[in-house]
Structure formats: C-alpha cells, structure tokens
Amino acid sequence: WDTSSYPFIRENKNGVTLYIPTAFISFTGEALDKKVPLLRSMKYISGQALRVLRAFGNKTSNHVFNTLGVEQEYFLVKKDMFEARDDLLLTGRTLFGASAPKGQELSDHYYGKIKEKVINFMSDVDVELWKLGIPSKTRHNEVAPNQFEVAPLFSVANLASDQNQIIMETIEKTALRHDLVALLHEKPFAGVNGSGKHNNWSLGTDDGKNLFSPGKDMKSNTQFLIFVAAVIEAVDRYYPMLRYATATATNDHRLGGHEAPPAIISVFLGDELTTVLSNIAYKKDAPVSESSKVNLSVDVLPTFSMDAGDRNRTSPFAFTGNKFEFRMPGSSSTPATSAAVINAMVGKVLSEYADKLEKATEKSFPKVANEIIANAYKKHHRIIFNGNGYSEEWAKEAKKRGLTNEVASNTALRKMIDKDVLELTQEVGMLSEQESIARYNAYAERYITQLSIESRTLIDIANKNILPSGLKYANLLADHIEKNSKYGKAFIKEQEEILKDVLANITSLRKEVKSLEKEINRVRNEKDLGKQTDLAKEKLVTGLEALRIPCDNLEKVIDQEYWSFPTYTDLLFKL
C-alpha cells in the first residue's frame, strides 16, 4: 500500500468498491510496476535537492517534493461508429481511411464552442473525479476535430500519476454512458493532430517554496539558476533516457508531426533566461529582455505583462515560468515513467553540485555557485534551443551539435540498457540492472506485438471487407459499361477509367496483403529480440503504410452503398 497516495471508494451499478493505491513487487523484491521506480526516484531527488538547499543556508525545509501537473488529451467518437471499425476496436487507431474534405485547417474546433453533448459528458467526468478527490480543473476543445483535453491541479508526482490513471479510466467509462467511446491512442487518425500527455514537472519544498520560481530578480537568484543549470546539464548528459521513456509504437506516429515535439530532445528556456545564463558563463553584460507591457487601447481592459518565456509549442522540454513542461509523452502512457527518469537525471547532477557547494567556504561560496552555473551553460548549451523545432534547419543544426534523432522506438528503447544509463539508474536507486533489462525486454516485445496485431488486423479487414467491396463495385461498373457500350466509346470512357483504377487498387491490395503476411512470419521467426524490433520497424510499419494506400484509394471511389465503414467525416465530425 502506497500510503502517500489516497485510497478511494468508487461507485458502480451494484455497490461500491474500495481501491487502494498499491506498489507491486516480485517475491524476491524486484519492482514489477511503474510506481516503485517513481517513489525511489522521488526519495533520491529530495535528498540531493535538500543538500543543495542546506548549502544555500536553508534550514527550514525538510523535504523536497517532485510535483506534476498532467494534461490529458483524448478523442471522442460515437459508440456505434467505433464498433463498426475493427481497427479502432482492436488497435485503438484507424489503420485505413481517406482524409475528410475538411480537417483542422480552420482551427474552428480549437477556438469554437464545446458541443452540448460534449459539455454534458465533461461535466459528468468532473463530478466523477471530484467524488474521488481528484481536483479536475480545466476542460476544453483541442486542435483536431472531436479532440479534447482535461487537466487537474498540480500534485505530488506519485499522487498525480495515480490520479491520471483514474482520469483515463473515468473518461472511458463516462463516455460509454453517453453512447460515446474515448480514444486514448496517440494517433487515432492520420492527417490530424494526435494526442499527448504534457507532464509539467517541478520541485517544491514542504514549506511552500517552488525551486523553479525565478522570483522578482532572476539575474540575482543564484539558487534558482543552480536548479535550472542542473536541469540543462541533466538533459544534455542523459537525454536518451527521455526518449526511451516515451518510446512506443503508438507514440512514434505522433512525434515530429506539427502537433507534437520532434524526437530530437532539446530544452527551451526563452530569451530572457538564456541571456542571463550566457552573461554569467561568459562574463558579459548583454541586455536582458524584460517582460514587455501590452496595452490593448481599450478602457475596460487592463494593461498586462507579456510572458517573457514564450511558450514554444515545438519544444519537447520547455521552461514555462516556474516549471518544465515535458511534451513528448503519449496520451496512453503513465506520467510515472517520465517523472522517474527526470528525477533520476536531475537528482544525479544535483548530487554533484551539492558535493562542490558543501566544500565551499562562506567566502568562496558565491564564486563556486557561479562557476557551477557557468560551466553547466558552457558545456551543455548545445541542448538549449529556443527556435522552431519543426524546421528542417533545426534537424540539421541538431546533428551538427551531436544530438540524436531517434524517430523510432526500436532504436530508442535500446538506450535503456546502455552502460551509462544502467550505471545511473542503479546509482540513484531507481532501477537495478535486472529490473532495467526486464523492462527493455517487456517494452521491446510490446512494440513488436502491437505492430503485429495492427498488421493482422488490417490484413483481415482488407481481405474480408475492403476486397469484397471493391469487387462488388467493379462488377457494378463493368455491368454499367457493358449496358452502355452500344452508345459508343465516348459515353463509357470515364467509367472505364474508374474501373481500371478500382481493379488496379484491388491488385495492389492483394499484392500488399501477401507481402505483409510474409513479413509477419519473418518477424515472428526471428529469435533475437533486437533484430525482431528492427524487422518490425522496417517491414511491418512500411507494410502497413503500403497496404493502406490501395485501401484508402478504394474508399475514395466506391459508392457508400458498398462501403460499410464509418469514414473520417463520420468519425471526426459527427457526435
């Protein structure tokens, strides 16, 4: 029983059930869940952060909490439409589907009003969460059609993680009561934004101090700058850990699109904070951009300060005023994994800073602290990027800086068992070597299994549904052409072109089905786990994409009478 996370009672149709937040371990003491590594990492970073605070003369704080604010994105679709799509039912995403004539181009969903059916659902979700002691606060439309978001108030990391699991379950259960289905997959629909889970990470003391609050004068707040420096150094040294913490077959579809950060890890600080650190590192006195005032020239609206830390939506790890927002995690993931990784990375660097600060005398302390900040910036500023993470220029620049771009999970996951990573996770007590290897094996097998299920599902749909629909429509066209051929070639030319197109896509469909079937067997027969993941990425991902093309092409021309599936127009615009 994790006594730091509240138990709760949940109502159901026939009674109530007591739920107790629990940590799962093996009979021999290994962590079997994602809570235990998180709790271990929280204990570690608390100890190292306290050492730094003591060095700064803080004698009142007795504990440093790792806090999280978790934003949860999801889609809603009609229940009857969901049940008519085996791909959604079995894999959580649409494996085929031609784009609707309209997508998210107008941003009219994002900036539009919430539909009455949806606001009723959201209100019920809030009530259910409040009953369970979860302080759900925000709810709104997201960018893609029928995409939405909910977020609770910040909380201690393990409690926030538990609450997020409950939030996801509550969304799914409540949706069913409204004849809807909630989709938590990272990329349910091609061509529109996928869903993420933004994890807002920070550190705070038991006496109410946020360690990432810059205060009134950022330039002279050495303690704040020390903690920021630790994050910069930690991310630069151990950024592959952030990538493997978000590596799944489902999240690979989302990363790098114009909806989610790229797979290249970087830290966004904003111009003001970057200039302050640069000035310290290189002993310069460059002007620091202060928050500018915005006057809307309307009497009833006040003048206000513009946020100096521009919230760069393309950054995977951004400083947003008094916390860092990690935007890479996928919507179906648990916040526990990424929080544990960040705690371990930053805690390790803080331990090294504490070693130096504790040796400093009262006289030398300011110099030592400044040297830590300066060295962190000089050695690790390559990880700082305040520009457009979607641009081709950044991909080229990141390569020059030596930053990797692990776009696929098969290679990203292997970082879990790199020597440096294993040494770190063992040193900080987050995971033993055996626990890390077991997790790599489990995640690698999940990657292969998910892609195999998707492949078999699309093959099944193509053979049993799309192919027959195509053949029926081809026969209809052939009959029409035969009946009207007496009127001359000019009258049937266009119909013949459509028939040729349909038959060509039927041929392509059968070719890609046979090819994908062979590749599934090839992946299944490979004994080496690493090679299996590579084959799955190389053969199954590309095979799914290749088979989708003729399926989507047939959908574009086949009469609705012969096409039995809800289309993207149905799924994305009808509730």
Coordinates of C-alpha atoms in Angstrom, one line a residue:
W1 CA 0.0 0.0 0.0
D2 CA 1.4 3.3 -1.1
T3 CA 0.3 5.3 2.0
S4 CA 1.3 8.6 0.4
S5 CA -1.5 8.2 -2.3
Y6 CA -5.1 8.3 -1.1
P7 CA -7.3 5.3 -1.2
F8 CA -10.8 6.0 -2.6
I9 CA -14.2 4.4 -3.0
R10 CA -15.7 4.1 -6.4
E11 CA -19.4 3.6 -7.0
N12 CA -20.8 1.1 -9.5
K13 CA -24.2 -0.1 -10.5
N14 CA -24.5 -2.7 -7.8
G15 CA -22.5 -1.2 -5.0
V16 CA -19.2 0.4 -4.1
T17 CA -15.5 -0.8 -4.2
L18 CA -12.6 0.3 -2.1
Y19 CA -9.4 1.0 -4.2
I20 CA -6.0 1.1 -2.5
P21 CA -3.0 2.6 -4.4
T22 CA -0.6 -0.3 -4.4
A23 CA 3.1 -0.9 -5.3
F24 CA 3.7 -4.3 -7.0
I25 CA 6.9 -6.2 -6.3
S26 CA 8.1 -9.8 -7.0
F27 CA 8.6 -12.4 -4.3
T28 CA 12.3 -11.6 -4.5
G29 CA 11.8 -7.8 -4.2
E30 CA 12.1 -6.6 -7.8
A31 CA 9.8 -3.8 -8.9
L32 CA 7.1 -5.0 -11.2
D33 CA 5.3 -1.7 -11.7
K34 CA 6.0 1.9 -12.6
K35 CA 5.1 3.3 -9.2
V36 CA 8.1 1.8 -7.3
P37 CA 10.8 3.3 -9.6
L38 CA 9.0 6.7 -9.3
L39 CA 8.9 6.5 -5.5
R40 CA 12.6 5.6 -5.4
S41 CA 13.5 8.5 -7.7
M42 CA 11.4 10.9 -5.7
K43 CA 13.2 9.9 -2.5
Y44 CA 16.6 10.3 -4.2
I45 CA 16.0 13.8 -5.7
S46 CA 14.5 15.0 -2.5
G47 CA 17.7 14.1 -0.7
Q48 CA 20.0 15.7 -3.3
A49 CA 17.9 18.9 -3.6
L50 CA 17.9 19.3 0.2
R51 CA 21.7 19.1 0.2
V52 CA 21.8 22.0 -2.2
L53 CA 19.3 24.0 -0.2
R54 CA 21.3 23.4 3.0
A55 CA 24.4 24.6 1.3
F56 CA 22.5 27.8 0.5
G57 CA 21.7 28.2 4.2
N58 CA 18.1 26.8 4.1
K59 CA 17.4 25.2 7.5
T60 CA 13.6 25.2 7.4
S61 CA 12.8 22.9 4.5
N62 CA 12.7 19.2 5.5
H63 CA 11.6 17.6 2.2
V64 CA 11.5 18.4 -1.5
F65 CA 8.5 17.2 -3.4
N66 CA 8.5 16.3 -7.1
T67 CA 5.3 17.8 -8.4
L68 CA 3.4 17.1 -11.6
G69 CA 0.6 18.7 -13.5
V70 CA -0.7 16.3 -16.1
E71 CA -2.6 17.4 -19.2
Q72 CA -4.6 14.6 -20.8
E73 CA -5.7 14.7 -24.4
Y74 CA -8.3 12.3 -26.0
F75 CA -10.8 11.9 -28.9
L76 CA -14.5 11.1 -28.7
V77 CA -16.4 9.1 -31.3
K78 CA -19.9 7.7 -31.5
K79 CA -20.1 4.2 -29.9
D80 CA -21.9 2.7 -32.9
M81 CA -19.3 4.0 -35.3
F82 CA -16.4 2.7 -33.1
E83 CA -18.0 -0.7 -33.0
A84 CA -18.3 -0.7 -36.8
R85 CA -14.5 -0.3 -37.1
D86 CA -12.5 -3.4 -36.2
D87 CA -9.3 -1.4 -36.5
L88 CA -10.4 1.0 -33.7
L89 CA -11.7 -1.9 -31.6
L90 CA -8.5 -4.0 -31.8
T91 CA -5.7 -1.4 -32.1
G92 CA -7.1 1.9 -30.9
R93 CA -6.4 3.7 -34.2
T94 CA -7.7 3.8 -37.8
L95 CA -5.4 1.6 -40.0
F96 CA -7.1 2.9 -43.1
G97 CA -9.3 5.9 -44.0
A98 CA -9.2 8.6 -46.7
S99 CA -8.9 12.1 -45.4
A100 CA -12.1 14.1 -44.9
P101 CA -12.6 17.1 -47.2
K102 CA -12.2 19.2 -44.1
G103 CA -9.7 18.6 -41.2
Q104 CA -8.4 21.1 -38.7
E105 CA -7.2 23.8 -41.1
L106 CA -9.6 26.4 -39.9
S107 CA -8.9 25.8 -36.2
D108 CA -12.7 26.2 -35.8
H109 CA -12.8 23.3 -33.4
Y110 CA -10.0 24.5 -31.2
Y111 CA -11.4 28.0 -31.0
G112 CA -15.0 27.0 -31.3
K113 CA -17.6 26.4 -28.6
I114 CA -17.8 23.0 -26.9
K115 CA -20.8 21.0 -28.3
E116 CA -23.6 20.5 -25.8
K117 CA -23.3 16.7 -25.9
V118 CA -19.6 17.0 -25.1
I119 CA -20.0 19.6 -22.3
N120 CA -22.6 17.3 -20.7
F121 CA -20.0 14.5 -20.9
M122 CA -17.3 16.7 -19.5
S123 CA -19.4 17.8 -16.6
D124 CA -20.1 14.2 -15.7
V125 CA -16.4 13.4 -15.8
D126 CA -15.7 16.3 -13.5
V127 CA -18.3 15.2 -11.0
E128 CA -17.0 11.6 -11.0
L129 CA -13.4 12.9 -10.5
W130 CA -14.4 15.3 -7.7
K131 CA -16.1 12.4 -5.9
L132 CA -12.7 10.6 -5.9
G133 CA -10.8 13.6 -4.6
I134 CA -9.3 14.5 -8.0
P135 CA -9.3 18.3 -8.5
S136 CA -10.2 18.4 -12.1
K137 CA -9.9 22.0 -13.2
T138 CA -9.7 22.6 -17.0
R139 CA -11.6 21.1 -19.9
H140 CA -11.5 22.4 -23.5
N141 CA -11.5 21.5 -27.2
E142 CA -8.2 20.6 -28.7
V143 CA -6.9 21.2 -32.2
A144 CA -8.2 18.2 -34.1
P145 CA -11.9 17.7 -34.6
N146 CA -13.6 15.8 -31.8
Q147 CA -10.4 16.1 -29.7
F148 CA -10.5 17.3 -26.2
E149 CA -8.3 17.9 -23.0
V150 CA -8.8 17.7 -19.3
A151 CA -6.3 18.6 -16.6
P152 CA -6.3 18.6 -12.8
L153 CA -4.5 20.8 -10.3
F154 CA -0.8 20.1 -9.7
S155 CA 0.0 17.4 -7.1
V156 CA 2.9 15.3 -5.8
A157 CA 4.2 13.1 -8.6
N158 CA 3.1 9.7 -7.4
L159 CA -0.4 11.0 -6.5
A160 CA -0.6 12.9 -9.8
S161 CA 0.3 9.7 -11.6
D162 CA -2.3 7.6 -9.8
Q163 CA -4.9 10.3 -10.5
N164 CA -4.1 10.3 -14.1
Q165 CA -4.7 6.6 -14.3
I166 CA -8.1 7.2 -12.7
I167 CA -8.8 10.2 -15.1
M168 CA -8.2 8.0 -18.1
E169 CA -10.5 5.2 -16.8
T170 CA -13.2 7.8 -15.8
I171 CA -13.1 9.3 -19.3
E172 CA -13.6 5.9 -20.9
K173 CA -16.4 4.8 -18.5
T174 CA -18.3 8.1 -18.6
A175 CA -18.1 8.2 -22.4
L176 CA -19.9 4.9 -22.7
R177 CA -22.8 6.3 -20.6
H178 CA -23.1 9.0 -23.3
D179 CA -23.0 6.5 -26.2
L180 CA -19.5 7.6 -26.9
V181 CA -16.1 6.0 -26.9
A182 CA -13.0 7.8 -25.7
L183 CA -9.8 7.1 -27.7
L184 CA -6.6 7.5 -25.8
H185 CA -4.4 6.3 -28.6
E186 CA -1.6 8.7 -29.6
K187 CA -2.6 8.9 -33.2
P188 CA -6.1 7.6 -33.9
F189 CA -6.5 9.4 -37.2
A190 CA -4.0 10.2 -40.0
G191 CA -3.7 13.8 -41.2
V192 CA -4.9 15.5 -38.0
N193 CA -3.2 16.1 -34.6
G194 CA -2.6 13.2 -32.3
S195 CA -2.9 13.2 -28.5
G196 CA -0.2 13.7 -26.0
K197 CA 0.1 13.9 -22.2
H198 CA 2.0 17.1 -21.2
N199 CA 3.8 16.5 -17.9
N200 CA 4.5 19.7 -16.1
W201 CA 7.4 18.9 -13.8
S202 CA 8.7 20.9 -10.9
L203 CA 10.3 20.7 -7.4
G204 CA 8.8 22.3 -4.3
T205 CA 9.6 22.3 -0.6
D206 CA 7.4 21.2 2.3
D207 CA 7.3 24.8 3.4
G208 CA 5.9 26.1 0.2
K209 CA 8.9 27.2 -1.9
N210 CA 8.9 26.4 -5.7
L211 CA 12.5 25.8 -6.6
F212 CA 12.0 26.9 -10.2
S213 CA 10.4 30.2 -9.3
P214 CA 12.7 32.9 -10.6
G215 CA 11.5 35.5 -8.1
K216 CA 11.4 39.2 -8.7
D217 CA 15.0 39.4 -10.0
M218 CA 16.0 36.3 -12.0
K219 CA 19.6 37.6 -12.5
S220 CA 20.5 37.6 -8.8
N221 CA 18.5 34.5 -7.8
T222 CA 21.5 32.1 -7.7
Q223 CA 19.7 29.3 -6.1
F224 CA 17.1 29.3 -8.9
L225 CA 19.8 29.4 -11.5
I226 CA 21.6 26.5 -9.9
F227 CA 18.5 24.3 -10.2
V228 CA 17.9 25.4 -13.8
A229 CA 21.5 24.6 -14.6
A230 CA 21.1 21.2 -13.1
V231 CA 18.2 20.5 -15.5
I232 CA 20.1 21.7 -18.5
E233 CA 23.1 19.6 -17.7
A234 CA 21.0 16.6 -16.8
V235 CA 19.0 16.7 -20.1
D236 CA 22.2 17.1 -22.2
R237 CA 24.0 14.2 -20.5
Y238 CA 21.1 11.8 -20.3
Y239 CA 18.6 12.9 -23.0
P240 CA 18.3 9.4 -24.5
M241 CA 16.5 8.5 -21.3
L242 CA 13.8 11.0 -22.0
R243 CA 13.4 9.5 -25.5
Y244 CA 13.2 5.9 -24.3
A245 CA 10.7 6.9 -21.6
T246 CA 8.3 8.0 -24.4
A247 CA 9.1 5.2 -26.9
T248 CA 6.1 3.1 -28.0
A249 CA 4.8 2.0 -31.4
T250 CA 1.8 4.2 -30.8
N251 CA 3.7 7.4 -29.9
D252 CA 6.0 7.0 -32.9
H253 CA 3.1 8.0 -35.1
R254 CA 2.7 11.3 -33.3
L255 CA 6.2 12.6 -32.6
G256 CA 7.6 15.1 -35.1
G257 CA 4.2 16.0 -36.7
H258 CA 3.0 19.5 -36.4
E259 CA 1.2 18.7 -33.2
A260 CA 4.0 17.2 -31.0
P261 CA 7.6 17.9 -30.5
P262 CA 10.2 16.2 -32.7
A263 CA 12.2 13.1 -31.5
I264 CA 15.2 15.4 -31.1
I265 CA 15.5 16.3 -27.4
S266 CA 16.2 20.0 -26.6
V267 CA 15.4 22.4 -23.8
F268 CA 13.6 25.7 -24.4
L269 CA 14.5 28.4 -21.9
G270 CA 13.2 31.6 -23.6
D271 CA 15.4 34.6 -24.5
E272 CA 15.4 36.2 -21.0
L273 CA 16.7 33.1 -19.1
T274 CA 19.1 32.2 -21.9
T275 CA 20.7 35.6 -21.8
V276 CA 21.0 35.6 -18.0
L277 CA 22.9 32.3 -18.2
S278 CA 25.0 33.4 -21.1
N279 CA 26.0 36.5 -19.3
I280 CA 27.1 34.5 -16.2
A281 CA 29.0 32.0 -18.3
Y282 CA 30.9 34.4 -20.5
K283 CA 31.0 37.4 -18.0
K284 CA 29.1 39.6 -20.4
D285 CA 26.5 42.3 -19.7
A286 CA 24.2 41.8 -22.6
P287 CA 20.8 43.4 -22.1
V288 CA 18.2 41.0 -20.7
S289 CA 14.8 41.3 -22.4
E290 CA 12.3 42.2 -19.7
S291 CA 8.6 41.4 -19.9
S292 CA 7.1 43.9 -22.2
K293 CA 3.7 45.6 -21.5
V294 CA 0.7 45.0 -23.7
N295 CA -1.8 47.8 -24.0
L296 CA -4.9 46.9 -25.9
S297 CA -6.1 50.5 -26.1
V298 CA -9.5 49.6 -24.6
D299 CA -10.6 51.4 -21.5
V300 CA -12.2 48.3 -19.9
L301 CA -9.3 46.0 -20.5
P302 CA -6.1 46.3 -18.3
T303 CA -2.5 46.7 -19.4
F304 CA -0.6 43.5 -18.7
S305 CA 2.8 42.0 -18.9
M306 CA 3.7 39.7 -21.8
D307 CA 5.2 36.4 -20.7
A308 CA 9.0 36.7 -21.4
G309 CA 9.3 33.0 -21.6
D310 CA 7.5 32.4 -24.9
R311 CA 5.7 29.1 -24.7
N312 CA 7.3 27.4 -27.6
R313 CA 4.9 24.6 -28.6
T314 CA 7.5 22.8 -30.7
S315 CA 9.9 22.1 -27.8
P316 CA 9.9 18.7 -26.1
F317 CA 11.2 20.2 -22.8
A318 CA 10.3 23.8 -22.1
F319 CA 10.7 26.1 -19.2
T320 CA 7.3 27.8 -18.7
G321 CA 7.8 30.3 -15.9
N322 CA 8.1 28.2 -12.8
K323 CA 8.3 24.6 -14.1
F324 CA 9.4 22.5 -17.0
E325 CA 6.8 21.1 -19.4
F326 CA 7.8 17.7 -21.0
R327 CA 5.6 17.4 -24.1
M328 CA 6.8 14.1 -25.6
P329 CA 4.8 11.5 -23.5
G330 CA 1.9 10.0 -25.4
S331 CA -1.7 10.2 -24.3
S332 CA -1.9 6.5 -23.2
S333 CA 1.3 6.5 -21.2
T334 CA 1.7 6.8 -17.4
P335 CA 3.3 10.0 -16.1
A336 CA 5.3 7.9 -13.7
T337 CA 7.9 6.7 -16.2
S338 CA 9.0 10.1 -17.5
A339 CA 8.8 11.7 -14.0
A340 CA 11.1 8.9 -12.6
V341 CA 13.6 9.4 -15.4
I342 CA 13.7 13.2 -14.9
N343 CA 14.1 12.8 -11.2
A344 CA 17.0 10.4 -11.6
M345 CA 18.8 12.6 -14.2
V346 CA 18.4 15.9 -12.3
G347 CA 19.0 14.3 -9.0
K348 CA 22.3 12.9 -10.1
V349 CA 23.5 16.3 -11.3
L350 CA 22.3 17.9 -8.1
S351 CA 24.3 15.4 -6.1
E352 CA 27.4 16.6 -7.9
Y353 CA 26.6 20.2 -7.4
A354 CA 26.0 19.5 -3.7
D355 CA 29.4 17.9 -3.4
K356 CA 31.0 21.2 -4.7
L357 CA 28.8 23.6 -2.7
E358 CA 29.3 21.7 0.6
K359 CA 33.1 22.0 0.2
A360 CA 32.9 25.8 -0.4
T361 CA 33.7 28.2 2.4
E362 CA 31.4 31.1 3.2
K363 CA 33.7 33.4 1.3
S364 CA 34.2 31.2 -1.7
F365 CA 30.5 30.1 -1.9
P366 CA 29.3 32.8 -4.4
K367 CA 32.3 32.0 -6.7
V368 CA 31.7 28.3 -6.6
A369 CA 28.0 28.7 -7.3
N370 CA 28.7 31.0 -10.2
E371 CA 31.2 28.6 -11.6
I372 CA 28.7 25.7 -11.5
I373 CA 26.2 27.8 -13.4
A374 CA 28.8 29.0 -15.9
N375 CA 30.3 25.5 -16.5
A376 CA 26.9 24.0 -17.0
Y377 CA 26.0 26.5 -19.6
K378 CA 29.3 26.4 -21.4
K379 CA 29.5 22.6 -21.5
H380 CA 25.8 21.8 -22.2
H381 CA 24.3 24.8 -24.0
R382 CA 24.0 22.7 -27.2
I383 CA 20.8 21.2 -25.7
I384 CA 19.2 24.7 -25.5
F385 CA 17.1 25.6 -28.5
N386 CA 14.6 28.4 -28.5
G387 CA 13.6 28.2 -32.1
N388 CA 11.2 26.2 -34.3
G389 CA 11.6 22.5 -33.5
Y390 CA 9.7 21.5 -36.7
S391 CA 12.1 23.2 -39.1
E392 CA 14.5 21.3 -41.3
E393 CA 17.2 23.7 -40.3
W394 CA 16.9 22.6 -36.7
A395 CA 17.3 18.9 -37.7
K396 CA 20.5 19.8 -39.5
E397 CA 21.7 22.0 -36.6
A398 CA 20.9 19.3 -34.0
K399 CA 23.0 16.9 -36.0
K400 CA 25.9 19.3 -36.0
R401 CA 25.6 19.6 -32.2
G402 CA 25.8 15.9 -31.9
L403 CA 22.2 15.4 -30.8
T404 CA 20.5 12.2 -32.0
N405 CA 17.1 12.0 -33.7
E406 CA 15.7 8.7 -32.6
V407 CA 12.5 8.7 -34.7
A408 CA 11.5 5.1 -34.0
S409 CA 11.1 3.1 -30.8
N410 CA 13.1 0.1 -31.8
T411 CA 16.4 2.1 -31.5
A412 CA 15.2 4.5 -28.8
L413 CA 14.4 1.6 -26.4
R414 CA 17.9 0.2 -26.6
K415 CA 19.1 3.2 -24.6
M416 CA 17.5 1.6 -21.6
I417 CA 20.3 -0.9 -21.4
D418 CA 23.3 1.3 -22.4
K419 CA 26.1 1.2 -19.9
D420 CA 25.8 4.8 -18.8
V421 CA 22.1 4.6 -18.3
L422 CA 22.3 1.3 -16.3
E423 CA 25.0 2.9 -14.1
L424 CA 22.9 5.9 -13.4
T425 CA 19.6 4.1 -12.7
Q426 CA 21.5 1.8 -10.3
E427 CA 23.4 4.6 -8.6
V428 CA 20.4 6.6 -7.8
G429 CA 18.4 3.5 -6.8
M430 CA 15.7 3.9 -9.4
L431 CA 16.1 0.5 -11.0
S432 CA 18.5 -2.4 -10.7
E433 CA 20.3 -3.7 -13.8
Q434 CA 17.9 -6.7 -13.7
E435 CA 14.9 -4.5 -13.5
S436 CA 16.1 -2.3 -16.4
I437 CA 16.8 -5.3 -18.6
A438 CA 13.4 -6.8 -17.8
R439 CA 11.7 -3.6 -18.7
Y440 CA 13.6 -3.3 -22.0
N441 CA 12.5 -6.9 -22.9
A442 CA 8.9 -6.1 -22.0
Y443 CA 8.8 -2.9 -23.9
A444 CA 10.5 -4.4 -27.0
E445 CA 8.1 -7.3 -27.0
R446 CA 5.2 -4.9 -26.7
Y447 CA 6.5 -2.9 -29.7
I448 CA 6.6 -6.0 -31.8
T449 CA 3.3 -7.3 -30.6
Q450 CA 1.4 -4.0 -31.3
L451 CA 2.7 -3.8 -34.8
S452 CA 1.9 -7.5 -35.4
I453 CA -1.6 -7.0 -34.2
E454 CA -2.1 -3.9 -36.4
S455 CA -0.7 -5.9 -39.4
R456 CA -3.0 -8.9 -38.9
T457 CA -6.0 -6.6 -38.3
L458 CA -5.5 -4.6 -41.5
I459 CA -5.0 -7.8 -43.5
D460 CA -8.2 -9.2 -42.0
I461 CA -10.2 -6.1 -42.9
A462 CA -8.6 -5.9 -46.3
N463 CA -9.5 -9.5 -47.2
K464 CA -12.9 -9.7 -45.6
N465 CA -14.3 -6.3 -46.1
I466 CA -12.4 -3.9 -48.5
L467 CA -11.7 -6.5 -51.2
P468 CA -15.3 -7.7 -51.4
S469 CA -16.5 -4.1 -51.5
G470 CA -14.0 -3.4 -54.3
L471 CA -15.0 -6.4 -56.3
K472 CA -18.8 -5.6 -56.0
Y473 CA -18.2 -2.1 -57.1
A474 CA -16.0 -3.3 -60.0
N475 CA -18.8 -5.6 -61.1
L476 CA -21.3 -2.8 -60.9
L477 CA -19.1 -0.6 -63.1
A478 CA -18.5 -3.5 -65.6
D479 CA -22.2 -4.1 -65.9
H480 CA -22.8 -0.4 -66.4
I481 CA -20.1 -0.2 -69.1
E482 CA -21.5 -3.3 -70.9
K483 CA -25.0 -2.0 -70.9
N484 CA -24.0 1.4 -72.3
S485 CA -21.3 0.3 -74.7
K486 CA -23.8 0.5 -77.6
Y487 CA -23.8 4.3 -77.3
G488 CA -20.1 4.4 -78.3
K489 CA -16.7 4.8 -76.6
A490 CA -17.2 8.4 -75.7
F491 CA -20.1 7.5 -73.3
I492 CA -18.2 4.9 -71.3
K493 CA -14.7 6.3 -71.4
E494 CA -14.8 7.8 -67.9
Q495 CA -16.5 4.7 -66.4
E496 CA -13.7 2.5 -67.9
E497 CA -11.1 4.8 -66.3
I498 CA -12.8 4.4 -62.9
L499 CA -12.9 0.6 -63.4
K500 CA -9.3 0.4 -64.3
D501 CA -8.5 2.4 -61.2
V502 CA -10.5 0.1 -59.0
L503 CA -9.0 -3.0 -60.5
A504 CA -5.5 -1.6 -60.1
N505 CA -6.1 -0.9 -56.5
I506 CA -7.6 -4.4 -55.9
T507 CA -4.5 -5.9 -57.5
S508 CA -2.2 -3.7 -55.3
L509 CA -4.2 -4.6 -52.2
R510 CA -3.7 -8.3 -52.8
K511 CA 0.0 -7.8 -53.5
E512 CA 0.5 -5.9 -50.3
V513 CA -1.5 -8.3 -48.2
K514 CA 0.6 -11.2 -49.4
S515 CA 3.8 -9.2 -48.8
L516 CA 2.7 -8.2 -45.3
E517 CA 1.8 -11.8 -44.4
K518 CA 5.3 -12.9 -45.3
E519 CA 6.8 -10.2 -43.2
I520 CA 4.7 -11.1 -40.2
N521 CA 6.1 -14.6 -40.4
R522 CA 9.6 -13.3 -40.9
V523 CA 9.3 -11.1 -37.7
R524 CA 7.8 -14.0 -35.7
N525 CA 10.6 -16.4 -36.7
E526 CA 13.4 -14.1 -35.7
K527 CA 14.8 -15.2 -32.3
D528 CA 17.0 -12.2 -31.5
L529 CA 14.8 -9.6 -29.7
G530 CA 16.8 -6.6 -31.0
K531 CA 16.6 -7.8 -34.6
Q532 CA 13.0 -8.6 -34.2
T533 CA 12.3 -4.9 -33.3
D534 CA 14.3 -3.8 -36.3
L535 CA 12.4 -6.1 -38.6
A536 CA 9.1 -4.9 -37.1
K537 CA 10.0 -1.3 -37.8
E538 CA 11.5 -2.0 -41.3
K539 CA 8.9 -4.4 -42.5
L540 CA 5.6 -4.1 -40.6
V541 CA 5.5 -0.3 -40.3
T542 CA 6.3 0.1 -44.0
G543 CA 4.0 -2.8 -44.9
L544 CA 1.1 -1.2 -43.1
E545 CA 1.7 2.0 -44.9
A546 CA 1.9 0.3 -48.2
L547 CA -1.3 -1.7 -47.7
R548 CA -3.2 1.4 -46.5
I549 CA -2.7 3.1 -49.9
P550 CA -4.9 0.9 -52.0
C551 CA -7.5 0.7 -49.2
D552 CA -7.7 4.5 -49.0
N553 CA -7.8 4.8 -52.8
L554 CA -10.8 2.4 -53.0
E555 CA -12.6 4.3 -50.3
K556 CA -12.3 7.5 -52.4
V557 CA -14.3 6.0 -55.3
I558 CA -16.5 3.2 -54.0
D559 CA -20.2 4.0 -53.6
Q560 CA -21.3 4.4 -50.0
E561 CA -23.8 1.6 -50.5
Y562 CA -20.8 -0.7 -50.9
W563 CA -18.6 0.8 -48.3
S564 CA -19.6 -0.5 -44.9
F565 CA -17.3 1.6 -42.7
P566 CA -17.7 4.9 -41.0
T567 CA -15.5 7.4 -42.8
Y568 CA -13.2 10.1 -41.4
T569 CA -16.0 12.6 -42.0
D570 CA -18.3 10.4 -39.8
L571 CA -15.8 9.8 -37.1
L572 CA -14.4 13.3 -36.8
F573 CA -17.4 15.5 -37.3
K574 CA -20.4 13.6 -36.1
L575 CA -21.2 13.2 -32.4

